[in-house]
Short mmCIF file of C-alpha atoms in Angstrom, two decimals:
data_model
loop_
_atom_site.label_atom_id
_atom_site.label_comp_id
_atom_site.label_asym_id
_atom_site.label_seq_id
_atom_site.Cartn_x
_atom_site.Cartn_y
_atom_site.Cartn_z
CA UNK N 7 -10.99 -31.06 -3.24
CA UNK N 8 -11.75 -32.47 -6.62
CA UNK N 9 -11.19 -30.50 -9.52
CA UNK N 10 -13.72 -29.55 -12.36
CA UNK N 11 -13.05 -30.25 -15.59
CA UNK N 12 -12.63 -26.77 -16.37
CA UNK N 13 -9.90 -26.35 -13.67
CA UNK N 14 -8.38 -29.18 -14.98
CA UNK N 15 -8.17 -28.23 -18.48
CA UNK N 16 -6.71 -24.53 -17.44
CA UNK N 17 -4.24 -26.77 -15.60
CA UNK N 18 -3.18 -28.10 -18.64
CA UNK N 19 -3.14 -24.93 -20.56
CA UNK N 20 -1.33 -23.15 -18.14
CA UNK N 21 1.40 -26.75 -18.55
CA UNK N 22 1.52 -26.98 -21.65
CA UNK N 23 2.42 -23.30 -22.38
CA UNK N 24 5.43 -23.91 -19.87
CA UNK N 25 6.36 -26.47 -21.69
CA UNK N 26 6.18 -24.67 -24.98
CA UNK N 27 8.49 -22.20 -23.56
CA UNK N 28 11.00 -25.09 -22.52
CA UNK N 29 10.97 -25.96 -26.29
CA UNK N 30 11.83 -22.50 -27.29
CA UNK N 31 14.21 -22.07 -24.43
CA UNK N 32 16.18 -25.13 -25.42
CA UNK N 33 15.93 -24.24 -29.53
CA UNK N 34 17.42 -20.80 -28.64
CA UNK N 35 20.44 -22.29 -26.88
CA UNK N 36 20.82 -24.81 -29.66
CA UNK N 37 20.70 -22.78 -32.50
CA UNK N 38 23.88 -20.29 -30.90
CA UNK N 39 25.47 -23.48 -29.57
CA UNK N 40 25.49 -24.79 -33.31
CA UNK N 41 26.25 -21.81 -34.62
CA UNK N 42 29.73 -20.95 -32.59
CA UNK N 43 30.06 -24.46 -32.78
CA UNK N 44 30.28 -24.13 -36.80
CA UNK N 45 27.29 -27.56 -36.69
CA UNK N 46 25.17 -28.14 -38.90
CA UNK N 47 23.83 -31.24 -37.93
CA UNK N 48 22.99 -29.35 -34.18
CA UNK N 49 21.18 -26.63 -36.67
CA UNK N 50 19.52 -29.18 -38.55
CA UNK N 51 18.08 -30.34 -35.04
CA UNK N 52 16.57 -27.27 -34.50
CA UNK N 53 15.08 -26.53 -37.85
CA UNK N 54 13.37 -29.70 -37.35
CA UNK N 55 12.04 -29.67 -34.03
CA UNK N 56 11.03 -26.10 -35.11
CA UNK N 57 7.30 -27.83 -36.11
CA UNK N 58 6.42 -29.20 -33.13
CA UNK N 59 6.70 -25.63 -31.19
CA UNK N 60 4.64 -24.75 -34.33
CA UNK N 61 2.21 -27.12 -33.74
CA UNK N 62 1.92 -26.98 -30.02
CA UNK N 63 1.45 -23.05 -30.37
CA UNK N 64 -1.61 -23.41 -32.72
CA UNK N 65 -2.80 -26.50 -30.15
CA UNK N 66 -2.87 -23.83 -27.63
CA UNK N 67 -4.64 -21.21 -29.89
CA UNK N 68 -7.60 -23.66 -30.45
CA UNK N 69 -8.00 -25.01 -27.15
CA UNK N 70 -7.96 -21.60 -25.66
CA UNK N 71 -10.67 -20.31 -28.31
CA UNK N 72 -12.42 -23.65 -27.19
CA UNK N 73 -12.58 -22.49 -23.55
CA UNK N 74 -13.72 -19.06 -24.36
CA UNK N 75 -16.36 -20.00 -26.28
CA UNK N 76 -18.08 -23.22 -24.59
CA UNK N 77 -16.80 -22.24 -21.17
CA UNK N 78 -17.82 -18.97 -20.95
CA UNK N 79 -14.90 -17.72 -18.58
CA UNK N 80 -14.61 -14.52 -16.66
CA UNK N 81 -12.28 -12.91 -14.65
CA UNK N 82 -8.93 -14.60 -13.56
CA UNK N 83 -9.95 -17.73 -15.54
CA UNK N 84 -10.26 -15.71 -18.40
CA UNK N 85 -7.41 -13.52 -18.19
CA UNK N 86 -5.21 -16.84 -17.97
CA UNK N 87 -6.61 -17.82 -21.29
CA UNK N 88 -5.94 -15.08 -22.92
CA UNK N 89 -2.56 -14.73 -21.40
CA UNK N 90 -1.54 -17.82 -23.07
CA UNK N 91 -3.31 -16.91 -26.30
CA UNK N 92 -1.36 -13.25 -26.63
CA UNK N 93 1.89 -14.56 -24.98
CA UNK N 94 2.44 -18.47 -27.28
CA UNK N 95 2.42 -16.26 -30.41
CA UNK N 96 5.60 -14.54 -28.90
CA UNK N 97 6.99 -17.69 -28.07
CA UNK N 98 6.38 -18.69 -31.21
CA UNK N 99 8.41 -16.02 -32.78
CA UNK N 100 11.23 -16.52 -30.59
CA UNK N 101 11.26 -20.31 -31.89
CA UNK N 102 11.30 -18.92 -35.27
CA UNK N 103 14.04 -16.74 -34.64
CA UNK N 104 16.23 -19.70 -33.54
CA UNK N 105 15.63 -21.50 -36.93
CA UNK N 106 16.88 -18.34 -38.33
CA UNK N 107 19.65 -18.21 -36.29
CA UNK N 108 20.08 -22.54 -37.07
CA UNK N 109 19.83 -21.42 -41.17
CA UNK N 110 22.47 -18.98 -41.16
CA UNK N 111 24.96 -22.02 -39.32
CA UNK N 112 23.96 -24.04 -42.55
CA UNK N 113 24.36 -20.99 -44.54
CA UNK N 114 28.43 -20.39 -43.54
CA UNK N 115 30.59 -21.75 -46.20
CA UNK N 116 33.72 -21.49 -44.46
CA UNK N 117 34.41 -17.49 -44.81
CA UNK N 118 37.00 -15.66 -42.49
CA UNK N 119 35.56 -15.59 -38.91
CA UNK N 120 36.27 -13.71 -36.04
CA UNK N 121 36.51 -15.54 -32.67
CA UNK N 122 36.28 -12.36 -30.37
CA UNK N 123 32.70 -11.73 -31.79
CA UNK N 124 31.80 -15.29 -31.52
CA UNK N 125 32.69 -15.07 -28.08
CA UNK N 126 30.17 -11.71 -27.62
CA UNK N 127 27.78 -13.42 -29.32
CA UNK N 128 27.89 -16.67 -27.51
CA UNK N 129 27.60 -14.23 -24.17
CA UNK N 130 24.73 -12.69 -25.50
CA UNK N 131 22.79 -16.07 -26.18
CA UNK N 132 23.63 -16.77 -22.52
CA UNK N 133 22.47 -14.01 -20.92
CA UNK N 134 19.20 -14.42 -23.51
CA UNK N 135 18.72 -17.97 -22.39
CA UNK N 136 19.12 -16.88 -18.84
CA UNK N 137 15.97 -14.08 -19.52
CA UNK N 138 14.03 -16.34 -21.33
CA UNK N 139 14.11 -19.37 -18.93
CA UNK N 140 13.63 -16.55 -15.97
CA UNK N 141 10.39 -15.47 -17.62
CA UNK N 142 9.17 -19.29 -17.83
CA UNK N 143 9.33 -19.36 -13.95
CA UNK N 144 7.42 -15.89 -13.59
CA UNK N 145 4.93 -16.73 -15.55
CA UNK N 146 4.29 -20.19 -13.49
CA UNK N 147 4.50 -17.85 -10.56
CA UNK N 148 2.22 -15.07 -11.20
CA UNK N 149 5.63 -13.42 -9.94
CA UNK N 150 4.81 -9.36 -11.49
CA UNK N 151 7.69 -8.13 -9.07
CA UNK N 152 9.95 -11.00 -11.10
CA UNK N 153 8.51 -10.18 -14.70
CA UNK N 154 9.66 -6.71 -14.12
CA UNK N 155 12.96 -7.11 -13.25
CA UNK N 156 13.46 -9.55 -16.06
CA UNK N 157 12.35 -6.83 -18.72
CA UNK N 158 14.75 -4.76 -17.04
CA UNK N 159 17.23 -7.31 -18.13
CA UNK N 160 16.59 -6.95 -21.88
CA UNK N 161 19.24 -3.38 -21.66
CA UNK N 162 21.76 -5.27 -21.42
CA UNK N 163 20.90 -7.21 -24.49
CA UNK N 164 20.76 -3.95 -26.26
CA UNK N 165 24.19 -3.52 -25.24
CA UNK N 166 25.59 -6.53 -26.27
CA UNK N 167 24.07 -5.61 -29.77
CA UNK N 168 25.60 -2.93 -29.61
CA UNK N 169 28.95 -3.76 -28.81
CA UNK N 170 28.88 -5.97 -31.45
CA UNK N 171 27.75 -4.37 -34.26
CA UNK N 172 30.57 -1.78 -34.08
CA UNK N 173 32.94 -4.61 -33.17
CA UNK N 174 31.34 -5.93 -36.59
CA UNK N 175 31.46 -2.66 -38.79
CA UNK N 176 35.50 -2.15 -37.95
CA UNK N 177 36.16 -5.61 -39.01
CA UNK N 178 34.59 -5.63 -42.42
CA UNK N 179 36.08 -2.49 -42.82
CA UNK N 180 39.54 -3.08 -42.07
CA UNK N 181 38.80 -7.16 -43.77
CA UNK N 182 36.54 -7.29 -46.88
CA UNK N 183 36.95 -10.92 -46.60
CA UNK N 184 35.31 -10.64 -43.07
CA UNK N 185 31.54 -8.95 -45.02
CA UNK N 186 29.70 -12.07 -45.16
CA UNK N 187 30.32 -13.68 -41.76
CA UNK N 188 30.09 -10.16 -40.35
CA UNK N 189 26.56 -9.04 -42.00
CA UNK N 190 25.95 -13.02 -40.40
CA UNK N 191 27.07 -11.72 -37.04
CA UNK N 192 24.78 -9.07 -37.16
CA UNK N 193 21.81 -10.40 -37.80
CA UNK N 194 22.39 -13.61 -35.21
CA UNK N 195 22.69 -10.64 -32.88
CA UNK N 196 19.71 -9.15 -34.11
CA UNK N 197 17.73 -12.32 -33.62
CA UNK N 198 18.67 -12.44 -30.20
CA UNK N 199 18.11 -8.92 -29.38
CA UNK N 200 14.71 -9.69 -30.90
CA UNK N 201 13.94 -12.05 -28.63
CA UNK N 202 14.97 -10.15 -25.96
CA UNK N 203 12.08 -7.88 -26.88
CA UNK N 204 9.70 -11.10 -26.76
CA UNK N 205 10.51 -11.87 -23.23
CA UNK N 206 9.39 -8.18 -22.37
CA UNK N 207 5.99 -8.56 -24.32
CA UNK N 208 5.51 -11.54 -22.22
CA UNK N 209 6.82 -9.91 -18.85
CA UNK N 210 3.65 -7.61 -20.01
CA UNK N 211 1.20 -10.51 -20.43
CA UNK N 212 2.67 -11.95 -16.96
CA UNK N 213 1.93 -8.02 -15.56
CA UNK N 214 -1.64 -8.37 -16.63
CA UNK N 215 -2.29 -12.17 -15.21
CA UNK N 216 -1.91 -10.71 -11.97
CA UNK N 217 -3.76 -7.17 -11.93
CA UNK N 218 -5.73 -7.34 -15.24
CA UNK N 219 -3.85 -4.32 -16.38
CA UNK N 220 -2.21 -3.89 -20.03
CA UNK N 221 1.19 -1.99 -19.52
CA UNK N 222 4.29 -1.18 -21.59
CA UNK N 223 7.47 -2.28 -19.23
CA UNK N 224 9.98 -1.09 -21.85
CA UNK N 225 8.97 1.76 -24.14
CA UNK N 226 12.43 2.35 -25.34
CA UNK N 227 12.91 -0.96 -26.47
CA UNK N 228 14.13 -0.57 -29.88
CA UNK N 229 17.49 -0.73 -31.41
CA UNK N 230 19.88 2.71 -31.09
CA UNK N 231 19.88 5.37 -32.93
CA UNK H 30 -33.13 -3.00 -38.20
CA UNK H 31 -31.66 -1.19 -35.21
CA UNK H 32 -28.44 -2.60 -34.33
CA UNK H 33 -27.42 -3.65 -30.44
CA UNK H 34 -25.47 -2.20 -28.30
CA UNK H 35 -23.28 -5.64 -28.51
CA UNK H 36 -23.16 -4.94 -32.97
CA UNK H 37 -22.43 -1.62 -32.82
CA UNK H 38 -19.50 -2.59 -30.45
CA UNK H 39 -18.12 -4.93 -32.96
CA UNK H 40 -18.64 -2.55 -35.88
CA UNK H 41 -16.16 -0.26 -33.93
CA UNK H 42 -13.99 -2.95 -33.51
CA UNK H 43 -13.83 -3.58 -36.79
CA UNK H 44 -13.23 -0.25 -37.73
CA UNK H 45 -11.08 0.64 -35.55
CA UNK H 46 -8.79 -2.41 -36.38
CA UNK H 47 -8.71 -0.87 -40.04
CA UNK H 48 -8.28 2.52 -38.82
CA UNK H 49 -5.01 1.20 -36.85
CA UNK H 50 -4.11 -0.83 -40.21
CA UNK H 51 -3.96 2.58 -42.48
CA UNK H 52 -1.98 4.14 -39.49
CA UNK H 53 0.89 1.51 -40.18
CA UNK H 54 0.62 1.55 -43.50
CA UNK H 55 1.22 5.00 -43.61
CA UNK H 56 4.02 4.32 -40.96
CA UNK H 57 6.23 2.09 -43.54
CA UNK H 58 5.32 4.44 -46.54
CA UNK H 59 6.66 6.91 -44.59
CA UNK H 60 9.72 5.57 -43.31
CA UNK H 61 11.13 4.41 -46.47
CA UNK H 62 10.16 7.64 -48.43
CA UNK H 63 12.56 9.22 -45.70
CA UNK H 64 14.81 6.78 -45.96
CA UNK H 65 15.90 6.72 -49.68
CA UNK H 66 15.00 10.83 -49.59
CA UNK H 67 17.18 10.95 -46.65
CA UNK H 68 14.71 13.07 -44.65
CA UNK H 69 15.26 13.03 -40.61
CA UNK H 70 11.99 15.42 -40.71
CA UNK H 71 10.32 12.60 -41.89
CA UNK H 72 11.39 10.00 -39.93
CA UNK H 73 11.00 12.27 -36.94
CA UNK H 74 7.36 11.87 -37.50
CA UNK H 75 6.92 8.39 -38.31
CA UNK H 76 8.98 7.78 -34.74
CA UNK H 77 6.14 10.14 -33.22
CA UNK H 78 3.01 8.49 -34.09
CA UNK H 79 3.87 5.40 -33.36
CA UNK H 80 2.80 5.83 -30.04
CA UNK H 81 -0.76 6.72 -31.32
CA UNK H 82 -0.34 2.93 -32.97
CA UNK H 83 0.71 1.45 -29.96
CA UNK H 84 -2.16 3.26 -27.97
CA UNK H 85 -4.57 1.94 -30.31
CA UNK H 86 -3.85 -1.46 -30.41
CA UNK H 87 -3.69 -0.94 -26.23
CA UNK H 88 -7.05 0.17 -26.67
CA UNK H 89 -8.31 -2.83 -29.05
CA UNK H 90 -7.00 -5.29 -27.00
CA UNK H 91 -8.55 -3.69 -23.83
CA UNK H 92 -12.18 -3.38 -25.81
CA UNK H 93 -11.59 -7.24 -27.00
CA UNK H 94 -11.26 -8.48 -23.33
CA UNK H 95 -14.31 -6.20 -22.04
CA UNK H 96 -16.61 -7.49 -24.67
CA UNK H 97 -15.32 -11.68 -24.30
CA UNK H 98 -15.45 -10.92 -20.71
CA UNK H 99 -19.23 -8.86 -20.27
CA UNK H 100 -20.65 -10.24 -23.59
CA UNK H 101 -19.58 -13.36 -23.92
CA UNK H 102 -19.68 -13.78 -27.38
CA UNK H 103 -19.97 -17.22 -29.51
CA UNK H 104 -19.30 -18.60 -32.77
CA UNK H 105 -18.55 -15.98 -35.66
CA UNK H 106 -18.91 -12.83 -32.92
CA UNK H 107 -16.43 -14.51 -31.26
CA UNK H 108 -14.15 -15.05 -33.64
CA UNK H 109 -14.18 -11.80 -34.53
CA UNK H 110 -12.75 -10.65 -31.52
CA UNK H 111 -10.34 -12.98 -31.45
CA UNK H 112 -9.23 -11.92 -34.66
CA UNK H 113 -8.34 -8.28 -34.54
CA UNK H 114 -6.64 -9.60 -30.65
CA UNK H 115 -4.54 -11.64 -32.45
CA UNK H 116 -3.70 -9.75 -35.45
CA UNK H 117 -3.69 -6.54 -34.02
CA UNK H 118 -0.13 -7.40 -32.81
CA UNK H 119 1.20 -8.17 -36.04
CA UNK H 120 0.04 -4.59 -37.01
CA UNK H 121 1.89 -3.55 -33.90
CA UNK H 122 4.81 -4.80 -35.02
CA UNK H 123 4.82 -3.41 -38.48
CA UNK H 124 4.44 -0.36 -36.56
CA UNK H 125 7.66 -0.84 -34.37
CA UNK H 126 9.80 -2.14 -38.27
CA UNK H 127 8.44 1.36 -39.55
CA UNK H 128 10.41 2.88 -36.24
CA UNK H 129 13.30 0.85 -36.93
CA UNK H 130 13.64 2.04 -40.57
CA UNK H 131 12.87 5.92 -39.46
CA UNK H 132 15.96 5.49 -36.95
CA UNK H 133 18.30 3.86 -39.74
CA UNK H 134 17.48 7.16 -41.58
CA UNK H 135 18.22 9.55 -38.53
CA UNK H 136 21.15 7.67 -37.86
CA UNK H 137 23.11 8.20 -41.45
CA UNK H 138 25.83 10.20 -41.45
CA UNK H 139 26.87 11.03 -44.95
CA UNK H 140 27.90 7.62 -45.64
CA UNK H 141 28.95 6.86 -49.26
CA UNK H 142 25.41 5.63 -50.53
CA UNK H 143 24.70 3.40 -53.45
CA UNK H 144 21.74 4.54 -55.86
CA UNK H 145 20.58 1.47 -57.42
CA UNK H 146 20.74 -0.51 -53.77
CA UNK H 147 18.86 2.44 -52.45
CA UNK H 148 15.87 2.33 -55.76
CA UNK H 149 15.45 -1.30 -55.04
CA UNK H 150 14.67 -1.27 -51.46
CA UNK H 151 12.02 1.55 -52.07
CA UNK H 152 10.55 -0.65 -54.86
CA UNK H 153 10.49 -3.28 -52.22
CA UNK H 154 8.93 -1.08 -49.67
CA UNK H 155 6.40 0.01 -52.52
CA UNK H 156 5.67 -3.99 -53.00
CA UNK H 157 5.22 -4.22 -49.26
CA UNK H 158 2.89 -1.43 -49.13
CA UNK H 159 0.80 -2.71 -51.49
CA UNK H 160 0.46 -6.42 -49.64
CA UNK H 161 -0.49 -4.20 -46.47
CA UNK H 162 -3.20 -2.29 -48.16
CA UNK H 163 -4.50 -5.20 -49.89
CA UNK H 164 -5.11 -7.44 -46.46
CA UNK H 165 -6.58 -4.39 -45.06
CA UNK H 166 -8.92 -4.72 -48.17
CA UNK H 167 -9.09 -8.55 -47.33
CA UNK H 168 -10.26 -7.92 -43.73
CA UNK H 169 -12.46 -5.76 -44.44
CA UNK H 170 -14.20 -8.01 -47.10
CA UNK H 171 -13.20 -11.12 -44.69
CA UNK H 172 -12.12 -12.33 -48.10
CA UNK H 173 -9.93 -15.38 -47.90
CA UNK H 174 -9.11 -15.97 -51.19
CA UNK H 175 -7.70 -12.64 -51.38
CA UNK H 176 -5.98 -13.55 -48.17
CA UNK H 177 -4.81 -16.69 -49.41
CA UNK H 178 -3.37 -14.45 -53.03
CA UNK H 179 -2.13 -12.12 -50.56
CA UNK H 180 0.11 -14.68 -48.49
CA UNK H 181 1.54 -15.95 -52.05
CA UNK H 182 2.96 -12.62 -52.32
CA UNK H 183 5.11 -12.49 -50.01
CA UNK H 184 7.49 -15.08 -52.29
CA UNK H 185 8.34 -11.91 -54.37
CA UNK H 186 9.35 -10.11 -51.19
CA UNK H 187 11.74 -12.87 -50.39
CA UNK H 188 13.38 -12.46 -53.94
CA UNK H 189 13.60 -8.58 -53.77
CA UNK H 190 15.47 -9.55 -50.23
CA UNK H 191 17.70 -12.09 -51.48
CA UNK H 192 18.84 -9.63 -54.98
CA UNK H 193 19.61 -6.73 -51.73
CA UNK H 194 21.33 -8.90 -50.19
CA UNK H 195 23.95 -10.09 -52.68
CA UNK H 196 24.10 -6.48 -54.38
CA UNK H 197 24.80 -4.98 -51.27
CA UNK H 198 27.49 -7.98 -49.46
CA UNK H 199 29.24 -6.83 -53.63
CA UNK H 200 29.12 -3.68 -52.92
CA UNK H 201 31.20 -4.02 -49.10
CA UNK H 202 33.77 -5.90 -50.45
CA UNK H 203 34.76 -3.72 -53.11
CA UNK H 204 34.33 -0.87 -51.37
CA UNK H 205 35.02 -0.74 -47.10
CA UNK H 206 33.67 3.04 -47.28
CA UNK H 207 29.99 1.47 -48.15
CA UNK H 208 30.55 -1.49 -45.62
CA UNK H 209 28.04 1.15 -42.67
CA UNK H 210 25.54 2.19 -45.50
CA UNK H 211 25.73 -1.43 -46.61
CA UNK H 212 24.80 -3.03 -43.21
CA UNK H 213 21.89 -0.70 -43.52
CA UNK H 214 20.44 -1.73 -46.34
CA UNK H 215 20.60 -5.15 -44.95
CA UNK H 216 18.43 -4.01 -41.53
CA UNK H 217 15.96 -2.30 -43.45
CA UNK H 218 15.56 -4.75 -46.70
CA UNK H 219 15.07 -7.44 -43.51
CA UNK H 220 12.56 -4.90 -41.53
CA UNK H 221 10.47 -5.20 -45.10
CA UNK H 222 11.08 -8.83 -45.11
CA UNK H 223 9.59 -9.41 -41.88
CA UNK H 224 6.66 -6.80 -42.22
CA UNK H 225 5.67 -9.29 -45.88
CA UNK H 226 6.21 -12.25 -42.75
CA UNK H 227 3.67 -10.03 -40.38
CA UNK H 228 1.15 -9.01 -43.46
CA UNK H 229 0.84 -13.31 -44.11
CA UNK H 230 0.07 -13.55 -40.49
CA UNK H 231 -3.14 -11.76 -40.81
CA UNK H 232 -4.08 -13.37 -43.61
CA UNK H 233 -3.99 -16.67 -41.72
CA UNK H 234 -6.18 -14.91 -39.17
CA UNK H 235 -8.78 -13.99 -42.13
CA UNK H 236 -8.74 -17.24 -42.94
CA UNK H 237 -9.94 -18.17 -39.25
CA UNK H 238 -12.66 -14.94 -39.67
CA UNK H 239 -13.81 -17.20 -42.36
CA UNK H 240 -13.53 -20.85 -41.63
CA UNK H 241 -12.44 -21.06 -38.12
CA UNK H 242 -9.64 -22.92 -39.24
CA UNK H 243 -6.18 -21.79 -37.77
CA UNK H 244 -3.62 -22.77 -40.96
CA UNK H 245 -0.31 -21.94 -41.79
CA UNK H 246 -0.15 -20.38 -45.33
CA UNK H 247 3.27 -20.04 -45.90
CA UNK H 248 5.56 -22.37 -43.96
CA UNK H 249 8.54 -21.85 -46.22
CA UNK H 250 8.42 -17.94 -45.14
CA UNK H 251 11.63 -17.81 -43.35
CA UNK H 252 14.48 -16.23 -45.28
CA UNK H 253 17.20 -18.18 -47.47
CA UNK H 254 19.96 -21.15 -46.42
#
C-alpha cells in the first residue's frame, strides 16, 4: 500500500526523533568518556556537535507545529506529534547536560583527583547510557511494559549519586586540596542523575503514545533528603 | 460580543497558565526564605504543594491536547496552545528546583554556616524571583521585548553564580567543617542558576506567541569553563 504524504512525513518525524536521541545518547557517553579520560579535545567534540542536537530539536518543534496546524491530526496521529514535541525538549536537555558535563573536563586544571570516584562515576554514565539508549528502543516500539521498567531503572541512578556524594564529602574533608575536583564530581553526578530523570519524563510521553494517558512513573524522583 | 465556547476555553488556558506561574513563584520565594531562615516548617510546605503544581500543569497539558484534538485550532489560537504546552514544563521544573532547595534546608544539620555565602544566595534568589514575575508579566502582555529584556537578565544570574561559587570552594579549603554546608550552597546557587536557564525558556516561547518564530535567546546560557 502506498503511503500518504502525511504518513510519510510522521515517518520521518517519528526517525528523526530516534535519531536525535542517538545524538544525545552518543554526547552523553562522550562527555564522561572525556571527562575520566582527563580530554579536552573529546569535550571539545561534544560542545561542538552540541548545535546540531540544538538545531534538529527546534527542526522537530516546527515541523510538528506544521502538522498540527495544516494537517489537522487526531487521535494516534496526533498523540505521536505531540509525543515528539513534549519528549525532544527533554532530549534536548539531556544534550545540554553533556556539554556541561564536556565544560567542566575543560574546566580541570590539574587539581588532586580521586580515581575510586572516577571509577563510580564512570559506572554511573554506563548504567545512564544503558537507560537512555533503552528508552530510544521503547519509544520506536510503542513498548509501555519496556518504558516502565526503564523508569524503574533511574533508582539506581539515585544511588550511585548517592554513593558518591558522601564518597565526595569525606574526601574534601579529610583533603582540602581534593574541594575543587570534588564539588566537580558532584555536579558531573548531578548531571547524570538529571538525566536520569529525563529518561523517566520520556518513559511518560512513551506511556501516553500508547493509551493516551498522562501519568507520573516516578513521583519520588528527586534527590535525598 | 459574546465570547465562544472555543475563547472562553483559551482565556482559561491562559489563566490558568499564570495561575500555575504565581504558584512557582511562590514555590522558590519560599524555599529560599526557609533556606537562609533555616525553617524545615517552611520547606515542609513548599515540598507539599508542589503536587498541586504538578497537578496543574497535568491538567494544562491534558486541556491543550483536548482543545488541538476537538477544536482544531490554527494560526495564533494555535500557537497559543502550543505555548503554555511547551512552557508549562519549564514552570514544572522550577517547581521541582523549589523542592530541591526545600530538601537542602530539611536536610541541614547544624553545619557550621557562613553568613555572607548564605546573604548572597538569597539576593540571588530575590534576582530570580523577580525574572519569574516579570515573564509572567511578559506572557500575560505577550510582550516580547520584555521577553527579550527578560532573557538578558539572566547574565547577572550567571555572575551571582560564578562569585558563590569561588566564595564558597574559599571557604572549604580553609575550613573542612564548612566543606557539607559548602556543597550546599553550590546545589542550591545551581538550582537558581538553572531556574534563570528555565525563566529564558519561556521567553523564547513568548517570542513564538508573538512571531511564530522559534529562536534561541541566549545560547551562551550554560554555566562557566
Amino acid at each position: 500500500m502506498l503511503r500518504t504524504q502525511f504518513e510519510e512525513e510522521l515517518l520521518n518525524l517519528h526517525n528523526q526523533f530516534y535519531e536525535m536521541g542517538m545524538l544525545v545518547s552518543n554526547a552523553i557517553h562522550k562527555s564522561v568518556r572525556a571527562y575520566v579520560k582527563h580530554d579536552k579535545e573529546i569535550a571539545r567534540e561534544v560542545i561542538e556537535n552540541d548545535e546540531a542536537i540544538n538545531n534538529m530539536e527546534i527542526r522537530l518543534e516546527k515541523k510538528s507545529f506544521e502538522m498540527i496546524a495544516l494537517q489537522q491530526p487526531v487521535t494516534t496521529d496526533l498523540r505521536m506529534i505531540i509525543t515528539v514535541m513534549k519528549a525532544s525538549s527533554d532530549l534536548e536537555r539531556m544534550g545540554d547536560h553533556a556539554v556541561s558535563i564536556a565544560k567542566s573536563t575543560i574546566r580541570v586544571k590539574g587539581e588532586t583527583r580521586i580515581a575510586e570516584i572516577e571509577k563510580e562515576i564512570s559506572d554511573m554514565s554506563d548504567y545512564v547510557k544503558k537507560m537512555v539508549d533503552n528508552v530510544l528502543v521503547a519509544y520506536v516500539k510503542t513498548d509501555q511494559d519496556d518504558a516502565r521498567m526503564i523508569a524503574q531503572m533511574d533508582e539506581r541512578v539515585n544511588e550511585y549519586y548517592r554513593d558518591i556524594y558522601y564518597q565526595t564529602i569525606e574526601s574534601m574533608k579529610a583533603n582540602p586540596e581534593t574541594v575543587v575536583s570534588g564539588t566537580d564530581y558532584l555536579s558531573v553526578a548531578q548531571y547524570l542523575e538529571r538525566i536520569g530523570d529525563y529518561v523517566t519524563n520520556i518513559c511518560e510521553w512513551i506511556v501516553y503514545l500508547a493509551t493516551g494517558k498522562i501519568s507520573e512513573l516516578n513521583t519520588n524522583r528527586t534527590e535525598m533528603i
